[in-house]
Amino acid sequence: MINEFQLKNFKAWEDTGPMVLKPLTVIFGTNSSGKSSLGHFLLALKQTVLLTDRKRALHLGDENSLIDLGTYEECVHSHDLASDIGFRLKWEKNKPFSIEDVLKKNVRYQGNSLELESRISSREKTGQPWTRSFSYRLLDGDEERFHVTHSKNDGKPRLECSPLQLVRAMGRGWPVEAPEKFYLFSERTLSRYQNAQSLNNLALETEALIQNFYHLGPLRNPPKRIYPWSGDTPLDVGSQGELTIAAILAATAEGRRLNRGPGKRRQSFDEFIAGWLKDLQIISEFRVRPVAPGRKEYEVLIKVNKGSAEVKLTDVGFGVSQVLPALVQAFYCPPNSTVWMEQPEIHLHPSVQSHLADVFLSAIKATENGEPRNVQLVVESHSEHFLTRLQRRIAEREVSVDDVAIYFTSQDENGNAHLEPLKMNDFGDIENWPEGFFGDEMEDITARTLAAAKRRRELKKQGG
C-alpha cells in the first residue's frame, strides 16, 4: 500500500507536495485540472518496471503499452527540457524489512517502511529520459535507519550508502555503472562490492509495489452478447474493463471466496459480485453461463426486477456494463494492491453513485479465504452523491476518518495544478470547502447548511 506520493515537474504539476494516501483516497476536481495525470504517471512507472530493457529510465509509452504519454518534452512541466521530472513514493511493509552487512556479524539495518525518490532528465541530443539519480530510505517510524543513493549528476556514476560502508571486491576496482530504469542498481555495480548484494532487495520491493498497481480508465467497453473465455486468468479487468467477464469466470473457477468484512458470510466470487449488483439496486439477478455445454463462449444474463424476464447484458441500461468493471476490479485484484479508478460512477443514477461508496468502503475491509485483502483504492470522481455517502458513513462510525483521504485539484490562471487536502472531522464534516468544489448545487447545499446553523444559534440566543 502506498502511504505517500509526491510528483514534480510532470504535466500541469510543478510540485504536488506530499500526498498522503489512505486505504480509500478520493480525488475531486475541475475538468482538466491534472488529477488523471497523477494515476497516469504511476501507470508509466508500472510499464517501465515490466519492460525488459533495463536501460530505459522511464517508458512513456507507445501503441502497445499500458498508456502512451507522448515524449519527454510533452510530459515535463511547461515543456522545459532543462527540468527534471521527479517523484517520491513511500510505502509501509507488512513485516520488518532489513539490509544486512554480510561483512559484519549480526549487523543489519531494519525498518517498517521504504521510500524511493527519483529524478529523471532528458538527453540533450535524443530527448530520451535518463535517470539522474535515485535514492532509497529505510525508515522505522519517522527515524531513518538506512540510506543509499545511486546517481550520475556530473557524468560520473556514484553509489553511496549510510551507515553501511561498501567494501570493494578484490581486483574489481572498475568504476560504478550508471543507474538502470528509475530504481535499479546495475548488477555489475553490485558485483564490485563485497557487501552490496542486499541492495538488490530494495529494487525487488519496488517491483512488488508497482506491479501491484492497477488502473481503470473512465471509458469502459460497451457490453457484448457473447464473451469468449478459454480458461485463462487475466491480471486485471483491463484498462477499459474488456476482461471483466473473464476475471469473474477465472476467480470463480479458482474457488476464490470473499466476504464483506470480519464476521460476514463467505461467497463464491460470482455470487459475491451478483450480491453487490443487487445491493446497488440496478438489477435483481446476475449470472454468467456458457452458451452451450462444452463451449468457450459465455453470455451474461440479467433480471432487472424479480418478476421480469431474464435478458442479456446488452439488452439493459448502459450503467450495468459500466459499473461492473469497477466493482469486479475492486475485489479481483491481488491482496495488497493499489487500484486507481477514473470516474467509476459514470452513467449511474445518483442513488447508485451513493451506494458505490459503500462498495468501495467494503472493498478496503474485505477478506478473502479468511485473510484481510488490504486493498487500497484511489478514486477520481465528480459525484457529490459519492462524497455525501462517505461523510454519512464516517458520521455513523462505519469507517474511521483515518482510513479516508479526500483531495481537490484545480488549476490557476497560468495552468499550474494545485492539490488541496480536505479536512474531514469525526462527524463527517468538511472544514475547508474549496471555492467551486461542486458548482452551484453543492455550493447552495453548503451555504444553506451554514445559514441554517447560524439561524439556530441566533434563535437559541433569543430564546435564552
GROMACS .gro file of C-alpha atoms in nm:
model
  464
    1MET     CA    1   0.000   0.000   0.000
    2ILE     CA    2   0.133   0.343  -0.097
    3ASN     CA    3   0.141   0.575   0.203
    4GLU     CA    4   0.275   0.887   0.035
    5PHE     CA    5   0.326   1.010  -0.320
    6GLN     CA    6   0.487   1.329  -0.446
    7LEU     CA    7   0.531   1.431  -0.810
    8LYS     CA    8   0.735   1.720  -0.953
    9ASN     CA    9   0.751   1.877  -1.299
   10PHE     CA   10   0.507   1.641  -1.468
   11LYS     CA   11   0.234   1.777  -1.696
   12ALA     CA   12   0.048   2.053  -1.506
   13TRP     CA   13   0.218   1.965  -1.176
   14GLU     CA   14   0.517   2.172  -1.073
   15ASP     CA   15   0.501   2.005  -0.732
   16THR     CA   16   0.208   1.818  -0.578
   17GLY     CA   17   0.364   1.838  -0.235
   18PRO     CA   18   0.341   1.530  -0.011
   19MET     CA   19   0.017   1.349  -0.100
   20VAL     CA   20  -0.086   1.115   0.181
   21LEU     CA   21  -0.280   0.813   0.051
   22LYS     CA   22  -0.516   0.617   0.275
   23PRO     CA   23  -0.696   0.285   0.219
   24LEU     CA   24  -0.962   0.491   0.036
   25THR     CA   25  -0.844   0.811  -0.130
   26VAL     CA   26  -1.085   1.022  -0.334
   27ILE     CA   27  -0.976   1.298  -0.571
   28PHE     CA   28  -1.225   1.558  -0.687
   29GLY     CA   29  -1.154   1.848  -0.918
   30THR     CA   30  -1.249   2.053  -1.217
   31ASN     CA   31  -1.209   1.917  -1.569
   32SER     CA   32  -0.850   1.918  -1.700
   33SER     CA   33  -0.718   2.010  -1.355
   34GLY     CA   34  -0.446   1.744  -1.354
   35LYS     CA   35  -0.597   1.473  -1.135
   36SER     CA   36  -0.581   1.200  -1.402
   37SER     CA   37  -0.214   1.263  -1.477
   38LEU     CA   38  -0.126   1.150  -1.124
   39GLY     CA   39  -0.253   0.800  -1.191
   40HIS     CA   40  -0.114   0.805  -1.545
   41PHE     CA   41   0.236   0.868  -1.410
   42LEU     CA   42   0.211   0.568  -1.177
   43LEU     CA   43   0.096   0.364  -1.476
   44ALA     CA   44   0.409   0.479  -1.665
   45LEU     CA   45   0.618   0.353  -1.373
   46LYS     CA   46   0.447   0.016  -1.398
   47GLN     CA   47   0.509  -0.025  -1.771
   48THR     CA   48   0.872   0.070  -1.708
   49VAL     CA   49   0.905  -0.200  -1.442
   50LEU     CA   50   0.752  -0.456  -1.682
   51LEU     CA   51   0.990  -0.354  -1.963
   52THR     CA   52   1.274  -0.597  -2.041
   53ASP     CA   53   1.502  -0.309  -2.143
   54ARG     CA   54   1.686  -0.217  -1.821
   55LYS     CA   55   1.844   0.089  -1.985
   56ARG     CA   56   1.510   0.270  -2.037
   57ALA     CA   57   1.475   0.513  -1.747
   58LEU     CA   58   1.106   0.581  -1.796
   59HIS     CA   59   0.882   0.420  -2.057
   60LEU     CA   60   0.636   0.695  -2.150
   61GLY     CA   61   0.452   0.460  -2.380
   62ASP     CA   62   0.365   0.359  -2.734
   63GLU     CA   63   0.072   0.194  -2.909
   64ASN     CA   64   0.145  -0.139  -2.737
   65SER     CA   65   0.191  -0.014  -2.380
   66LEU     CA   66  -0.047   0.038  -2.089
   67ILE     CA   67  -0.056   0.412  -2.159
   68ASP     CA   68   0.103   0.647  -2.412
   69LEU     CA   69   0.202   0.981  -2.260
   70GLY     CA   70   0.398   1.110  -2.560
   71THR     CA   71   0.752   1.245  -2.546
   72TYR     CA   72   0.952   1.376  -2.252
   73GLU     CA   73   0.901   1.729  -2.380
   74GLU     CA   74   0.523   1.676  -2.384
   75CYS     CA   75   0.531   1.539  -2.028
   76VAL     CA   76   0.768   1.773  -1.847
   77HIS     CA   77   0.610   2.074  -1.679
   78SER     CA   78   0.595   2.382  -1.905
   79HIS     CA   79   0.772   2.171  -2.173
   80ASP     CA   80   1.102   2.279  -2.014
   81LEU     CA   81   1.362   2.024  -2.121
   82ALA     CA   82   1.605   2.165  -1.866
   83SER     CA   83   1.377   2.049  -1.582
   84ASP     CA   84   1.389   1.707  -1.418
   85ILE     CA   85   1.076   1.500  -1.362
   86GLY     CA   86   1.093   1.385  -1.003
   87PHE     CA   87   0.882   1.169  -0.777
   88ARG     CA   88   0.882   1.013  -0.432
   89LEU     CA   89   0.699   0.702  -0.314
   90LYS     CA   90   0.672   0.586   0.046
   91TRP     CA   91   0.516   0.256   0.145
   92GLU     CA   92   0.478   0.053   0.460
   93LYS     CA   93   0.581  -0.310   0.492
   94ASN     CA   94   0.358  -0.576   0.649
   95LYS     CA   95   0.662  -0.711   0.829
   96PRO     CA   96   1.002  -0.557   0.910
   97PHE     CA   97   1.247  -0.516   0.622
   98SER     CA   98   1.623  -0.526   0.676
   99ILE     CA   99   1.952  -0.456   0.497
  100GLU     CA  100   2.233  -0.683   0.615
  101ASP     CA  101   2.606  -0.614   0.619
  102VAL     CA  102   2.748  -0.959   0.538
  103LEU     CA  103   3.097  -0.848   0.643
  104LYS     CA  104   2.990  -0.776   1.000
  105LYS     CA  105   2.828  -1.042   1.214
  106ASN     CA  106   2.474  -0.959   1.331
  107VAL     CA  107   2.481  -0.610   1.177
  108ARG     CA  108   2.160  -0.525   0.998
  109TYR     CA  109   1.954  -0.212   0.946
  110GLN     CA  110   1.583  -0.270   0.998
  111GLY     CA  111   1.268  -0.064   0.943
  112ASN     CA  112   0.897  -0.087   0.871
  113SER     CA  113   0.870   0.140   0.566
  114LEU     CA  114   1.060   0.223   0.248
  115GLU     CA  115   1.092   0.539   0.046
  116LEU     CA  116   1.209   0.575  -0.315
  117GLU     CA  117   1.294   0.914  -0.464
  118SER     CA  118   1.399   0.950  -0.827
  119ARG     CA  119   1.497   1.228  -1.068
  120ILE     CA  120   1.471   1.179  -1.445
  121SER     CA  121   1.622   1.409  -1.707
  122SER     CA  122   1.614   1.438  -2.086
  123ARG     CA  123   1.913   1.363  -2.307
  124GLU     CA  124   2.015   1.676  -2.494
  125LYS     CA  125   2.052   1.513  -2.837
  126THR     CA  126   1.777   1.250  -2.842
  127GLY     CA  127   1.524   1.382  -2.591
  128GLN     CA  128   1.508   1.035  -2.430
  129PRO     CA  129   1.471   1.010  -2.049
  130TRP     CA  130   1.769   0.909  -1.836
  131THR     CA  131   1.800   0.864  -1.461
  132ARG     CA  132   1.993   1.140  -1.293
  133SER     CA  133   1.960   0.983  -0.950
  134PHE     CA  134   1.754   0.763  -0.728
  135SER     CA  135   1.772   0.701  -0.357
  136TYR     CA  136   1.619   0.463  -0.106
  137ARG     CA  137   1.549   0.528   0.260
  138LEU     CA  138   1.463   0.262   0.515
  139LEU     CA  139   1.258   0.408   0.798
  140ASP     CA  140   1.148   0.289   1.140
  141GLY     CA  141   0.856   0.521   1.209
  142ASP     CA  142   0.998   0.864   1.124
  143GLU     CA  143   1.358   0.767   1.202
  144GLU     CA  144   1.593   0.687   0.913
  145ARG     CA  145   1.779   0.357   0.955
  146PHE     CA  146   1.949   0.328   0.616
  147HIS     CA  147   2.005   0.542   0.309
  148VAL     CA  148   2.154   0.472  -0.034
  149THR     CA  149   2.188   0.700  -0.338
  150HIS     CA  150   2.278   0.598  -0.693
  151SER     CA  151   2.345   0.899  -0.914
  152LYS     CA  152   2.503   1.032  -1.231
  153ASN     CA  153   2.476   1.405  -1.172
  154ASP     CA  154   2.815   1.518  -1.306
  155GLY     CA  155   2.863   1.246  -1.567
  156LYS     CA  156   3.039   1.010  -1.324
  157PRO     CA  157   2.810   0.750  -1.163
  158ARG     CA  158   2.825   0.718  -0.786
  159LEU     CA  159   2.691   0.476  -0.527
  160GLU     CA  160   2.682   0.600  -0.169
  161CYS     CA  161   2.544   0.426   0.143
  162SER     CA  162   2.497   0.518   0.506
  163PRO     CA  163   2.554   0.380   0.767
  164LEU     CA  164   2.657   0.071   0.563
  165GLN     CA  165   3.012   0.118   0.434
  166LEU     CA  166   3.058  -0.051   0.097
  167VAL     CA  167   3.380  -0.250   0.058
  168ARG     CA  168   3.530  -0.309  -0.287
  169ALA     CA  169   3.575  -0.669  -0.403
  170MET     CA  170   3.935  -0.777  -0.455
  171GLY     CA  171   4.061  -0.699  -0.805
  172ARG     CA  172   3.739  -0.516  -0.904
  173GLY     CA  173   3.833  -0.151  -0.895
  174TRP     CA  174   3.635  -0.062  -1.205
  175PRO     CA  175   3.410   0.245  -1.196
  176VAL     CA  176   3.044   0.228  -1.096
  177GLU     CA  177   2.789   0.177  -1.374
  178ALA     CA  178   2.506   0.423  -1.437
  179PRO     CA  179   2.163   0.365  -1.274
  180GLU     CA  180   1.918   0.147  -1.466
  181LYS     CA  181   1.549   0.226  -1.516
  182PHE     CA  182   1.439   0.468  -1.240
  183TYR     CA  183   1.513   0.237  -0.947
  184LEU     CA  184   1.763  -0.037  -1.044
  185PHE     CA  185   2.123  -0.091  -0.941
  186SER     CA  186   2.335  -0.236  -1.219
  187GLU     CA  187   2.430  -0.599  -1.148
  188ARG     CA  188   2.787  -0.513  -1.249
  189THR     CA  189   2.793  -0.234  -0.994
  190LEU     CA  190   2.675  -0.458  -0.711
  191SER     CA  191   2.927  -0.729  -0.805
  192ARG     CA  192   3.213  -0.484  -0.748
  193TYR     CA  193   3.145  -0.472  -0.376
  194GLN     CA  194   3.169  -0.746  -0.115
  195ASN     CA  195   2.861  -0.636   0.078
  196ALA     CA  196   2.625  -0.473  -0.175
  197GLN     CA  197   2.408  -0.763  -0.287
  198SER     CA  198   2.134  -0.696  -0.031
  199LEU     CA  199   2.074  -0.360  -0.204
  200ASN     CA  200   1.905  -0.553  -0.482
  201ASN     CA  201   1.625  -0.638  -0.238
  202LEU     CA  202   1.526  -0.271  -0.244
  203ALA     CA  203   1.462  -0.294  -0.617
  204LEU     CA  204   1.263  -0.616  -0.568
  205GLU     CA  205   1.043  -0.442  -0.310
  206THR     CA  206   0.983  -0.157  -0.556
  207GLU     CA  207   0.882  -0.401  -0.829
  208ALA     CA  208   0.642  -0.580  -0.595
  209LEU     CA  209   0.476  -0.249  -0.505
  210ILE     CA  210   0.443  -0.113  -0.859
  211GLN     CA  211   0.343  -0.440  -1.025
  212ASN     CA  212   0.051  -0.447  -0.781
  213PHE     CA  213  -0.074  -0.112  -0.915
  214TYR     CA  214  -0.383  -0.135  -1.136
  215HIS     CA  215  -0.566   0.131  -1.335
  216LEU     CA  216  -0.921   0.151  -1.468
  217GLY     CA  217  -0.990   0.428  -1.717
  218PRO     CA  218  -1.305   0.643  -1.743
  219LEU     CA  219  -1.431   0.489  -2.068
  220ARG     CA  220  -1.534   0.125  -2.037
  221ASN     CA  221  -1.610  -0.103  -2.330
  222PRO     CA  222  -1.977  -0.140  -2.429
  223PRO     CA  223  -2.143  -0.474  -2.342
  224LYS     CA  224  -2.129  -0.776  -2.576
  225ARG     CA  225  -2.378  -1.053  -2.644
  226ILE     CA  226  -2.107  -1.320  -2.627
  227TYR     CA  227  -1.779  -1.327  -2.428
  228PRO     CA  228  -1.502  -1.576  -2.514
  229TRP     CA  229  -1.310  -1.744  -2.230
  230SER     CA  230  -1.072  -2.036  -2.270
  231GLY     CA  231  -0.972  -2.074  -1.905
  232ASP     CA  232  -0.703  -1.806  -1.875
  233THR     CA  233  -0.663  -1.591  -1.562
  234PRO     CA  234  -0.624  -1.221  -1.650
  235LEU     CA  235  -0.412  -1.000  -1.429
  236ASP     CA  236  -0.691  -0.743  -1.404
  237VAL     CA  237  -1.011  -0.637  -1.579
  238GLY     CA  238  -0.821  -0.429  -1.836
  239SER     CA  239  -0.796  -0.050  -1.863
  240GLN     CA  240  -1.137  -0.039  -2.033
  241GLY     CA  241  -1.293  -0.331  -1.849
  242GLU     CA  242  -1.255  -0.558  -2.152
  243LEU     CA  243  -1.152  -0.856  -1.936
  244THR     CA  244  -1.420  -0.820  -1.670
  245ILE     CA  245  -1.621  -1.132  -1.757
  246ALA     CA  246  -1.304  -1.340  -1.796
  247ALA     CA  247  -1.197  -1.221  -1.448
  248ILE     CA  248  -1.531  -1.328  -1.296
  249LEU     CA  249  -1.508  -1.671  -1.459
  250ALA     CA  250  -1.144  -1.721  -1.361
  251ALA     CA  251  -1.191  -1.617  -0.997
  252THR     CA  252  -1.498  -1.839  -0.963
  253ALA     CA  253  -1.324  -2.138  -1.125
  254GLU     CA  254  -1.029  -2.096  -0.888
  255GLY     CA  255  -1.262  -2.120  -0.590
  256ARG     CA  256  -1.194  -1.771  -0.457
  257ARG     CA  257  -1.429  -1.690  -0.167
  258LEU     CA  258  -1.480  -1.340  -0.033
  259ASN     CA  259  -1.679  -1.166   0.235
  260ARG     CA  260  -1.750  -0.801   0.305
  261GLY     CA  261  -1.560  -0.789   0.629
  262PRO     CA  262  -1.498  -0.975   0.956
  263GLY     CA  263  -1.790  -1.190   1.060
  264LYS     CA  264  -1.968  -1.170   0.723
  265ARG     CA  265  -2.063  -1.475   0.517
  266ARG     CA  266  -1.815  -1.604   0.257
  267GLN     CA  267  -1.937  -1.629  -0.101
  268SER     CA  268  -1.801  -1.756  -0.430
  269PHE     CA  269  -1.671  -1.475  -0.649
  270ASP     CA  270  -1.963  -1.471  -0.893
  271GLU     CA  271  -2.217  -1.485  -0.608
  272PHE     CA  272  -2.030  -1.207  -0.429
  273ILE     CA  273  -2.040  -0.976  -0.735
  274ALA     CA  274  -2.405  -1.058  -0.803
  275GLY     CA  275  -2.487  -0.967  -0.442
  276TRP     CA  276  -2.329  -0.626  -0.478
  277LEU     CA  277  -2.506  -0.557  -0.808
  278LYS     CA  278  -2.833  -0.633  -0.633
  279ASP     CA  279  -2.744  -0.410  -0.338
  280LEU     CA  280  -2.663  -0.129  -0.579
  281GLN     CA  281  -3.032  -0.159  -0.678
  282ILE     CA  282  -2.965  -0.171  -1.052
  283ILE     CA  283  -3.057  -0.538  -1.107
  284SER     CA  284  -3.232  -0.826  -0.932
  285GLU     CA  285  -3.030  -1.123  -1.063
  286PHE     CA  286  -2.697  -1.167  -1.243
  287ARG     CA  287  -2.523  -1.477  -1.378
  288VAL     CA  288  -2.265  -1.581  -1.639
  289ARG     CA  289  -2.317  -1.911  -1.823
  290PRO     CA  290  -2.177  -2.091  -2.130
  291VAL     CA  291  -2.395  -2.058  -2.440
  292ALA     CA  292  -2.391  -2.441  -2.465
  293PRO     CA  293  -2.221  -2.731  -2.280
  294GLY     CA  294  -1.852  -2.761  -2.364
  295ARG     CA  295  -1.837  -2.424  -2.540
  296LYS     CA  296  -1.582  -2.146  -2.472
  297GLU     CA  297  -1.834  -1.869  -2.530
  298TYR     CA  298  -2.031  -1.720  -2.242
  299GLU     CA  299  -2.330  -1.490  -2.205
  300VAL     CA  300  -2.420  -1.256  -1.921
  301LEU     CA  301  -2.784  -1.283  -1.816
  302ILE     CA  302  -2.968  -1.030  -1.602
  303LYS     CA  303  -3.306  -0.979  -1.440
  304VAL     CA  304  -3.376  -0.613  -1.379
  305ASN     CA  305  -3.666  -0.691  -1.145
  306LYS     CA  306  -3.757  -1.008  -0.959
  307GLY     CA  307  -4.056  -1.081  -1.181
  308SER     CA  308  -3.906  -0.966  -1.511
  309ALA     CA  309  -3.772  -1.188  -1.788
  310GLU     CA  310  -3.404  -1.279  -1.799
  311VAL     CA  311  -3.220  -1.084  -2.070
  312LYS     CA  312  -2.864  -1.039  -2.191
  313LEU     CA  313  -2.636  -0.763  -2.064
  314THR     CA  314  -2.668  -0.584  -2.398
  315ASP     CA  315  -3.044  -0.550  -2.352
  316VAL     CA  316  -3.043  -0.348  -2.029
  317GLY     CA  317  -2.930   0.004  -1.943
  318PHE     CA  318  -2.571   0.107  -2.012
  319GLY     CA  319  -2.498   0.168  -1.644
  320VAL     CA  320  -2.466  -0.201  -1.551
  321SER     CA  321  -2.187  -0.269  -1.801
  322GLN     CA  322  -2.006   0.048  -1.696
  323VAL     CA  323  -2.007  -0.010  -1.320
  324LEU     CA  324  -1.934  -0.385  -1.344
  325PRO     CA  325  -1.559  -0.344  -1.425
  326ALA     CA  326  -1.512  -0.110  -1.127
  327LEU     CA  327  -1.696  -0.348  -0.898
  328VAL     CA  328  -1.502  -0.654  -1.015
  329GLN     CA  329  -1.161  -0.481  -1.015
  330ALA     CA  330  -1.202  -0.366  -0.653
  331PHE     CA  331  -1.230  -0.729  -0.538
  332TYR     CA  332  -1.046  -0.919  -0.813
  333CYS     CA  333  -0.705  -0.751  -0.775
  334PRO     CA  334  -0.448  -0.939  -0.561
  335PRO     CA  335  -0.424  -0.864  -0.188
  336ASN     CA  336  -0.209  -0.559  -0.101
  337SER     CA  337  -0.285  -0.396  -0.438
  338THR     CA  338  -0.343  -0.030  -0.518
  339VAL     CA  339  -0.626   0.032  -0.766
  340TRP     CA  340  -0.667   0.371  -0.934
  341MET     CA  341  -1.011   0.431  -1.090
  342GLU     CA  342  -1.127   0.720  -1.305
  343GLN     CA  343  -1.494   0.816  -1.269
  344PRO     CA  344  -1.637   0.477  -1.166
  345GLU     CA  345  -1.976   0.649  -1.121
  346ILE     CA  346  -2.012   0.738  -1.490
  347HIS     CA  347  -2.360   0.663  -1.639
  348LEU     CA  348  -2.501   0.581  -1.293
  349HIS     CA  349  -2.813   0.720  -1.127
  350PRO     CA  350  -2.736   0.944  -0.824
  351SER     CA  351  -2.866   0.683  -0.577
  352VAL     CA  352  -2.635   0.420  -0.729
  353GLN     CA  353  -2.344   0.663  -0.703
  354SER     CA  354  -2.413   0.682  -0.330
  355HIS     CA  355  -2.422   0.303  -0.295
  356LEU     CA  356  -2.092   0.280  -0.487
  357ALA     CA  357  -1.922   0.450  -0.194
  358ASP     CA  358  -2.042   0.161   0.026
  359VAL     CA  359  -1.894  -0.088  -0.223
  360PHE     CA  360  -1.551   0.075  -0.201
  361LEU     CA  361  -1.564   0.105   0.177
  362SER     CA  362  -1.637  -0.268   0.185
  363ALA     CA  363  -1.351  -0.338  -0.057
  364ILE     CA  364  -1.090  -0.189   0.177
  365LYS     CA  365  -1.223  -0.402   0.464
  366ALA     CA  366  -1.297  -0.724   0.271
  367THR     CA  367  -1.136  -1.059   0.347
  368GLU     CA  368  -1.063  -1.345   0.110
  369ASN     CA  369  -1.036  -1.706   0.224
  370GLY     CA  370  -1.027  -1.577   0.580
  371GLU     CA  371  -0.742  -1.326   0.532
  372PRO     CA  372  -0.764  -0.944   0.503
  373ARG     CA  373  -0.717  -0.827   0.144
  374ASN     CA  374  -0.561  -0.491   0.241
  375VAL     CA  375  -0.660  -0.334  -0.091
  376GLN     CA  376  -0.608   0.038  -0.144
  377LEU     CA  377  -0.844   0.234  -0.371
  378VAL     CA  378  -0.777   0.574  -0.528
  379VAL     CA  379  -1.091   0.710  -0.692
  380GLU     CA  380  -1.124   1.011  -0.921
  381SER     CA  381  -1.480   1.138  -0.909
  382HIS     CA  382  -1.717   1.423  -0.991
  383SER     CA  383  -2.001   1.288  -0.776
  384GLU     CA  384  -2.127   1.481  -0.474
  385HIS     CA  385  -2.352   1.182  -0.401
  386PHE     CA  386  -2.043   0.963  -0.359
  387LEU     CA  387  -1.894   1.219  -0.121
  388THR     CA  388  -2.204   1.270   0.091
  389ARG     CA  389  -2.234   0.892   0.142
  390LEU     CA  390  -1.872   0.884   0.265
  391GLN     CA  391  -1.949   1.168   0.505
  392ARG     CA  392  -2.253   0.982   0.632
  393ARG     CA  393  -2.061   0.658   0.692
  394ILE     CA  394  -1.791   0.845   0.883
  395ALA     CA  395  -2.055   1.015   1.098
  396GLU     CA  396  -2.216   0.673   1.157
  397ARG     CA  397  -1.874   0.528   1.254
  398GLU     CA  398  -1.896   0.268   0.977
  399VAL     CA  399  -1.547   0.379   0.872
  400SER     CA  400  -1.278   0.578   1.050
  401VAL     CA  401  -1.186   0.920   0.919
  402ASP     CA  402  -0.825   0.796   0.939
  403ASP     CA  403  -0.898   0.545   0.661
  404VAL     CA  404  -1.018   0.809   0.412
  405ALA     CA  405  -0.831   1.091   0.236
  406ILE     CA  406  -1.002   1.347   0.013
  407TYR     CA  407  -0.832   1.592  -0.224
  408PHE     CA  408  -0.944   1.871  -0.455
  409THR     CA  409  -0.744   1.962  -0.767
  410SER     CA  410  -0.758   2.292  -0.953
  411GLN     CA  411  -0.553   2.499  -1.195
  412ASP     CA  412  -0.451   2.862  -1.164
  413GLU     CA  413  -0.455   3.113  -1.448
  414ASN     CA  414  -0.105   3.003  -1.553
  415GLY     CA  415  -0.211   2.640  -1.598
  416ASN     CA  416  -0.035   2.515  -1.284
  417ALA     CA  417  -0.216   2.239  -1.096
  418HIS     CA  418  -0.275   2.259  -0.723
  419LEU     CA  419  -0.369   1.984  -0.479
  420GLU     CA  420  -0.566   2.073  -0.167
  421PRO     CA  421  -0.633   1.815   0.105
  422LEU     CA  422  -0.983   1.841   0.251
  423LYS     CA  423  -1.003   1.825   0.628
  424MET     CA  424  -1.283   1.598   0.748
  425ASN     CA  425  -1.369   1.558   1.114
  426ASP     CA  426  -1.517   1.260   1.301
  427PHE     CA  427  -1.869   1.386   1.229
  428GLY     CA  428  -1.816   1.370   0.851
  429ASP     CA  429  -1.799   1.749   0.815
  430ILE     CA  430  -1.552   1.902   0.570
  431GLU     CA  431  -1.396   2.201   0.742
  432ASN     CA  432  -1.229   2.369   0.443
  433TRP     CA  433  -1.465   2.365   0.143
  434PRO     CA  434  -1.268   2.489  -0.163
  435GLU     CA  435  -1.425   2.752  -0.384
  436GLY     CA  436  -1.613   2.597  -0.677
  437PHE     CA  437  -1.590   2.248  -0.530
  438PHE     CA  438  -1.908   2.107  -0.685
  439GLY     CA  439  -2.056   2.404  -0.867
  440ASP     CA  440  -2.383   2.578  -0.790
  441GLU     CA  441  -2.572   2.279  -0.642
  442MET     CA  442  -2.318   2.184  -0.379
  443GLU     CA  443  -2.241   2.548  -0.306
  444ASP     CA  444  -2.611   2.603  -0.237
  445ILE     CA  445  -2.625   2.298  -0.008
  446THR     CA  446  -2.318   2.418   0.182
  447ALA     CA  447  -2.445   2.776   0.208
  448ARG     CA  448  -2.787   2.652   0.323
  449THR     CA  449  -2.629   2.434   0.593
  450LEU     CA  450  -2.413   2.718   0.722
  451ALA     CA  451  -2.706   2.962   0.714
  452ALA     CA  452  -2.930   2.715   0.900
  453ALA     CA  453  -2.666   2.662   1.168
  454LYS     CA  454  -2.626   3.040   1.208
  455ARG     CA  455  -3.002   3.088   1.235
  456ARG     CA  456  -3.032   2.814   1.501
  457ARG     CA  457  -2.765   2.989   1.707
  458GLU     CA  458  -2.950   3.318   1.677
  459LEU     CA  459  -3.283   3.160   1.776
  460LYS     CA  460  -3.116   2.987   2.070
  461LYS     CA  461  -2.979   3.322   2.191
  462GLN     CA  462  -3.319   3.485   2.155
  463GLY     CA  463  -3.484   3.204   2.346
  464GLY     CA  464  -3.220   3.207   2.618
   0.00000   0.00000   0.00000
